[in-house]
Coordinates of C-alpha atoms in Angstrom, one line a residue:
X142 CA 2.2 -12.7 4.1
X143 CA -1.4 -13.9 4.0
X144 CA -2.8 -10.7 5.6
X145 CA -1.3 -8.2 3.2
X146 CA -2.2 -10.5 0.3
X147 CA -5.8 -10.6 1.3
X148 CA -5.9 -6.8 1.8
X149 CA -4.8 -6.4 -1.8
X150 CA -7.3 -8.9 -2.9
X151 CA -10.1 -6.8 -1.3
X152 CA -8.8 -3.5 -2.5
X153 CA -7.6 -4.1 -6.1
X154 CA -10.5 -4.2 -8.6
X155 CA -8.5 -6.4 -11.0
X156 CA -6.9 -9.1 -8.9
X157 CA -5.9 -12.6 -10.0
X158 CA -5.6 -15.1 -7.1
X159 CA -2.4 -17.2 -7.3
X160 CA -4.6 -20.4 -7.1
X161 CA -6.4 -19.3 -10.3
X162 CA -3.1 -18.4 -12.0
X163 CA -1.6 -21.8 -11.1
X164 CA -4.6 -23.6 -12.6
X165 CA -4.3 -21.5 -15.8
X166 CA -0.7 -22.4 -16.4
X167 CA -0.9 -26.1 -15.5
X168 CA -0.3 -28.0 -18.6
X169 CA 0.6 -25.0 -20.7
X170 CA 3.0 -25.8 -23.5
X171 CA 5.8 -23.5 -24.8
X172 CA 4.0 -23.3 -28.1
X173 CA 0.8 -22.1 -26.4
X174 CA 2.7 -19.5 -24.5
X175 CA 4.5 -18.3 -27.6
X176 CA 1.1 -18.0 -29.4
X177 CA -0.3 -16.1 -26.5
X178 CA 2.6 -13.6 -26.5
X179 CA 2.3 -13.1 -30.3
X180 CA -1.5 -12.5 -30.1
X181 CA -1.1 -10.1 -27.2
X182 CA 1.6 -8.0 -28.8
X183 CA -0.2 -8.1 -32.1
X184 CA -3.2 -6.3 -30.4
X185 CA -1.0 -3.4 -29.4
X186 CA 1.3 -2.5 -26.5
X187 CA 2.0 0.3 -24.1
X188 CA 5.8 0.1 -23.5
X189 CA 7.5 1.9 -20.6
X190 CA 11.3 2.2 -20.7
X191 CA 13.8 3.6 -18.1
X192 CA 17.5 4.1 -18.8
X193 CA 19.7 5.3 -16.1
X194 CA 23.3 6.3 -16.0
X195 CA 25.5 8.2 -18.5
X196 CA 23.0 8.3 -21.4
X197 CA 21.4 11.3 -23.0
X198 CA 17.8 11.6 -24.4
X199 CA 18.8 10.7 -27.9
X200 CA 20.5 7.5 -26.8
X201 CA 17.5 6.6 -24.7
X202 CA 15.1 7.2 -27.5
X203 CA 17.2 5.1 -29.9
X204 CA 17.3 2.2 -27.4
X205 CA 13.5 2.4 -26.9
X206 CA 13.0 2.2 -30.6
X207 CA 15.3 -0.8 -30.9
X208 CA 13.4 -2.6 -28.1
X209 CA 10.1 -1.9 -29.8
X210 CA 11.5 -3.4 -33.0
X211 CA 12.8 -6.5 -31.1
X212 CA 9.2 -7.1 -29.8
X213 CA 7.9 -7.1 -33.4
X214 CA 6.9 -3.5 -33.6
X215 CA 3.5 -3.8 -31.9
X216 CA 1.1 -1.0 -32.7
X217 CA 0.6 1.5 -29.8
X218 CA -2.4 1.1 -27.6
X219 CA -4.9 3.9 -27.6
X220 CA -4.9 5.7 -24.2
X221 CA -8.4 4.5 -23.5
X222 CA -7.1 0.9 -23.9
X223 CA -4.3 1.2 -21.4
X224 CA -5.0 -0.7 -18.2
X225 CA -6.3 1.7 -15.6
X226 CA -5.5 1.5 -11.9
X227 CA -8.8 1.0 -10.1
X228 CA -9.3 0.5 -6.4
X229 CA -12.4 -0.5 -4.3
X230 CA -13.6 2.1 -1.9
X231 CA -14.4 0.8 1.6
X232 CA -17.2 3.4 1.9
X233 CA -18.7 6.1 -0.3
X234 CA -18.9 8.6 2.6
X235 CA -18.6 8.6 6.4
X236 CA -16.8 6.0 8.3
X237 CA -16.8 2.2 8.3
X238 CA -15.0 -0.8 9.8
X239 CA -15.0 -4.1 7.8
X240 CA -13.4 -7.3 9.0
X241 CA -12.4 -10.0 6.4
X242 CA -11.5 -13.2 8.3
X243 CA -9.7 -16.1 6.6
X244 CA -7.9 -19.2 7.7
X245 CA -4.2 -19.8 7.4
X246 CA -3.1 -21.3 4.0
X247 CA -1.0 -23.9 5.8
X248 CA -3.3 -26.0 8.1
X249 CA -0.4 -26.6 10.5
X250 CA 0.4 -22.9 10.9
X251 CA 0.3 -21.9 14.6
X252 CA 0.3 -18.2 14.0
X253 CA -2.5 -15.7 13.8
X254 CA -2.2 -12.3 12.1
X255 CA -4.0 -9.0 12.0
X256 CA -3.5 -6.3 9.4
X257 CA -5.6 -3.2 10.0
X258 CA -5.7 -0.9 7.0
X259 CA -7.1 2.7 6.9
X260 CA -8.0 4.0 3.4
X261 CA -7.2 7.7 3.4
X262 CA -7.6 9.1 -0.1
X263 CA -6.1 9.4 -3.6
X264 CA -2.4 10.1 -3.7
X265 CA -1.4 13.7 -3.3
X266 CA 1.7 15.3 -1.7
X267 CA 0.1 16.7 1.4
X268 CA -1.5 13.4 2.4
X269 CA 1.7 11.5 1.6
X270 CA 3.7 13.9 3.8
X271 CA 1.4 13.4 6.8
X272 CA 1.5 9.6 6.3
X273 CA 5.3 9.7 6.2
X274 CA 5.4 11.6 9.5
X275 CA 2.8 9.3 11.1
X276 CA 4.8 6.2 10.2
X277 CA 8.0 7.8 11.5
X278 CA 6.4 8.8 14.8
X279 CA 4.4 5.6 15.4
X280 CA 6.8 2.9 14.3
X281 CA 9.1 2.7 17.4
X282 CA 6.4 3.2 20.1
X283 CA 4.2 0.6 18.4
X284 CA 7.0 -2.0 18.4
X285 CA 7.9 -1.1 22.0
X286 CA 4.3 -1.5 23.3
X287 CA 3.1 -4.5 21.4
X288 CA 6.3 -6.5 20.8
X289 CA 8.7 -5.6 23.6
X290 CA 6.3 -5.0 26.5
X291 CA 3.2 -7.0 25.7
X292 CA 5.0 -9.8 23.8
X293 CA 2.2 -10.2 21.3
X294 CA 4.4 -11.5 18.6
X295 CA 7.7 -11.0 16.8
X296 CA 6.2 -9.2 13.8
X297 CA 4.8 -5.8 14.8
X298 CA 5.0 -2.8 12.5
X299 CA 3.1 0.0 10.8
X300 CA 3.5 1.3 7.3
X301 CA 2.2 4.0 4.9
X302 CA 0.6 2.3 1.8
X303 CA 0.1 3.3 -1.8
X304 CA -2.3 0.9 -3.4
X305 CA -2.6 1.8 -7.1
X306 CA -2.4 5.5 -6.1
X307 CA -4.9 5.2 -3.2
X308 CA -3.0 6.1 0.0
X309 CA -3.6 4.2 3.3
X310 CA -1.9 3.1 6.5
X311 CA -1.5 -0.3 8.1
X312 CA -0.7 -1.7 11.5
X313 CA 0.3 -5.4 11.3
X314 CA 0.8 -8.0 14.1
X315 CA 1.7 -11.7 13.7
X316 CA 1.3 -13.7 16.9
X317 CA 1.6 -17.3 18.0
X318 CA 0.0 -16.6 21.4
X319 CA -3.0 -14.4 20.7
X320 CA -6.1 -14.7 18.6
X321 CA -7.1 -12.0 16.0
X322 CA -9.8 -10.5 18.2
X323 CA -7.4 -10.0 21.1
X324 CA -4.7 -8.5 18.8
X325 CA -7.3 -6.1 17.4
X326 CA -8.1 -5.0 20.9
X327 CA -4.5 -4.3 21.8
X328 CA -4.1 -2.3 18.6
X329 CA -7.1 -0.2 19.6
X330 CA -5.7 0.4 23.0
X331 CA -2.3 1.4 21.6
X332 CA -3.9 3.9 19.1
X333 CA -5.8 5.6 21.9
X334 CA -2.6 6.1 23.9
X335 CA -0.5 7.0 20.9
X336 CA -2.9 9.7 19.7
X337 CA -2.9 11.3 23.1
X338 CA 0.9 11.2 23.3
X339 CA 1.2 12.7 19.8
X340 CA -0.9 15.7 20.8
X341 CA 1.0 16.2 24.1
X342 CA 4.5 15.6 22.7
X343 CA 6.9 18.5 23.6
X344 CA 7.3 20.8 20.6
X345 CA 11.1 20.4 20.5
X346 CA 10.7 16.6 20.4
X347 CA 8.2 16.9 17.6
X348 CA 10.5 19.2 15.6
X349 CA 13.4 16.8 16.0
X350 CA 11.2 13.9 14.7
X351 CA 10.1 16.0 11.7
X352 CA 13.7 16.7 10.8
X353 CA 14.7 13.1 11.2
X354 CA 11.8 12.0 8.9
X355 CA 12.7 14.6 6.3
X356 CA 16.3 13.4 6.4
X357 CA 15.1 9.9 5.7
X358 CA 12.9 11.1 2.9
X359 CA 15.7 13.0 1.3
X360 CA 18.4 10.3 1.5
X361 CA 20.5 10.3 -1.6
X362 CA 20.6 7.3 -3.9
X363 CA 23.7 5.3 -3.3
X364 CA 23.8 3.6 -6.7
X365 CA 22.0 3.4 -10.0
X366 CA 19.7 0.6 -8.7
X367 CA 18.3 2.8 -6.0
X368 CA 17.8 5.7 -8.5
X369 CA 15.9 3.3 -10.8
X370 CA 13.8 2.1 -7.9
X371 CA 12.8 5.7 -7.2
X372 CA 12.2 6.8 -10.8
X373 CA 10.6 3.8 -12.5
X374 CA 7.6 3.5 -10.3
X375 CA 6.7 7.1 -11.4
X376 CA 6.8 5.8 -15.0
X377 CA 5.0 2.6 -14.3
X378 CA 2.2 4.4 -12.4
X379 CA 2.1 7.2 -15.1
X380 CA 2.5 9.9 -12.4
X381 CA 5.9 11.3 -13.6
X382 CA 6.6 13.2 -10.4
X383 CA 10.4 12.8 -10.3
X384 CA 11.0 15.3 -7.5
X385 CA 8.4 13.8 -5.2
X386 CA 10.7 13.5 -2.2
X387 CA 11.7 17.2 -2.3
X388 CA 8.0 18.3 -2.7
X389 CA 6.9 16.1 0.2
X390 CA 9.8 17.0 2.5
X391 CA 8.8 20.7 2.1
X392 CA 5.2 19.8 3.1
X393 CA 6.4 17.7 6.0
X394 CA 8.3 20.7 7.4
X395 CA 5.2 22.8 7.0
X396 CA 2.9 20.4 8.9
X397 CA 2.3 21.6 12.5
X398 CA 2.0 19.2 15.4
X399 CA -1.6 20.2 16.1
X400 CA -2.5 19.7 12.4
X401 CA -0.9 16.2 12.3
X402 CA -2.4 15.1 15.7
X403 CA -5.9 16.3 14.8
X404 CA -5.8 14.7 11.3
X405 CA -4.5 11.4 12.7
X406 CA -7.3 11.2 15.2
X407 CA -10.0 11.9 12.6
X408 CA -8.4 9.5 10.1
X409 CA -7.7 6.5 12.5
X410 CA -10.5 6.6 15.1
X411 CA -12.8 9.5 14.1
X412 CA -15.7 10.1 11.8
X413 CA -13.5 9.9 8.7
X414 CA -12.0 6.4 9.6
X415 CA -12.5 3.9 6.8
X416 CA -11.0 0.7 8.1
X417 CA -10.4 -2.8 6.8
X418 CA -9.1 -5.4 9.2
X419 CA -7.8 -8.7 7.8
X420 CA -7.9 -11.5 10.4
X421 CA -5.8 -14.6 9.5
X422 CA -6.6 -17.5 11.9
X423 CA -4.2 -20.2 12.7
X424 CA -4.5 -23.6 11.0
X425 CA -7.6 -25.5 12.1
X426 CA -9.5 -22.5 13.4
X427 CA -12.9 -21.5 12.0
X428 CA -12.8 -17.9 10.8
X429 CA -16.6 -17.8 10.4
X430 CA -17.1 -18.4 14.1
X431 CA -15.0 -15.4 15.2
X432 CA -16.7 -12.6 17.3
X433 CA -16.2 -9.2 15.8
X434 CA -14.9 -6.0 17.5
X435 CA -17.5 -3.5 18.6
X436 CA -18.6 -1.4 15.7
X437 CA -17.2 -3.7 13.0
X438 CA -19.0 -5.5 10.2
X439 CA -18.2 -8.9 8.8
X440 CA -17.0 -8.7 5.1
X441 CA -17.4 -11.6 2.7
X442 CA -15.2 -11.0 -0.3
X443 CA -17.0 -13.3 -2.7
X444 CA -20.4 -11.7 -2.3
X445 CA -19.7 -8.1 -1.1
X446 CA -16.6 -6.9 -3.0
X447 CA -18.7 -6.3 -6.2
X448 CA -21.1 -4.1 -4.2
X449 CA -18.3 -1.6 -3.3
X450 CA -17.8 1.6 -5.4
X451 CA -14.5 2.1 -7.2
X452 CA -12.0 4.9 -7.8
X453 CA -9.9 5.0 -10.9
X454 CA -6.6 6.9 -11.2
X455 CA -7.0 9.8 -13.6
X456 CA -4.7 9.9 -16.6
X457 CA -1.8 12.4 -16.3
X458 CA -0.3 14.0 -19.4
X459 CA 3.1 12.8 -20.5
X460 CA 6.0 15.1 -19.6
X461 CA 7.5 16.9 -22.6
X462 CA 10.3 15.2 -24.4
X463 CA 13.7 16.8 -23.7
X464 CA 16.2 16.4 -26.4

């Protein structure tokens, strides 16, 4: 888990390291915590509530008011005071490849890990549709090549990412037998082969994959917990797109094979590629002594994160209240 943690540490403008949080709560008394909560709520609150199941809007509103009262009726925050989602940009324009190398948290850990992340742009339905297709098409051949055939390590996967409404894509490998630089090289070799195969894939096979990916995207909720897991992130992120799956499924079907293949090549290995590789070295290894892949630049979080530009999620208007 160290590699994705360090990725988020680089990308999120407001990030509190668990070591710092542990130091902050050490010695904290119940009385101090109660005072902190009272002071925080007294300064105002932005409260998000989701109720699912057999309730109408009037019941939901009544419950929300009751919860607000139970918290001491804190005043509402002004919109300008609500915490904004802000992400560090790997580059202002053009391409880049940054490598952030760290040691394993556990000095006896014999595993190395690489998570390579591509930052692709603010969340929008067309980009999300392409990422869903890319993940669907890459997942199995990636595992087959790097895990089954090359035996790099047990953990091999790819994933579309949404970091505070900035979309990206990751390839992750954990290995007890290969060092980060070697893993990175194998990922590069796989990408070159995969991108060629994506462009050359028979049209009928591509169409079948699109329909399979769409079917996965449109899977019905099996219970209220799954429905809540789909709806509440929209409320929490203040995006309020409750038919996101249907919108993106339509765009997935409208994405041609040539369009996807050309975009993937530009985004992953072309002039648009903005890439962050997190290299986690096994216990006892010196991350600072690692050679870098050709074309990559060493990134030092403590001194260089503050130099990066930022992107902040724009505020979306609240949907109308339906009564």
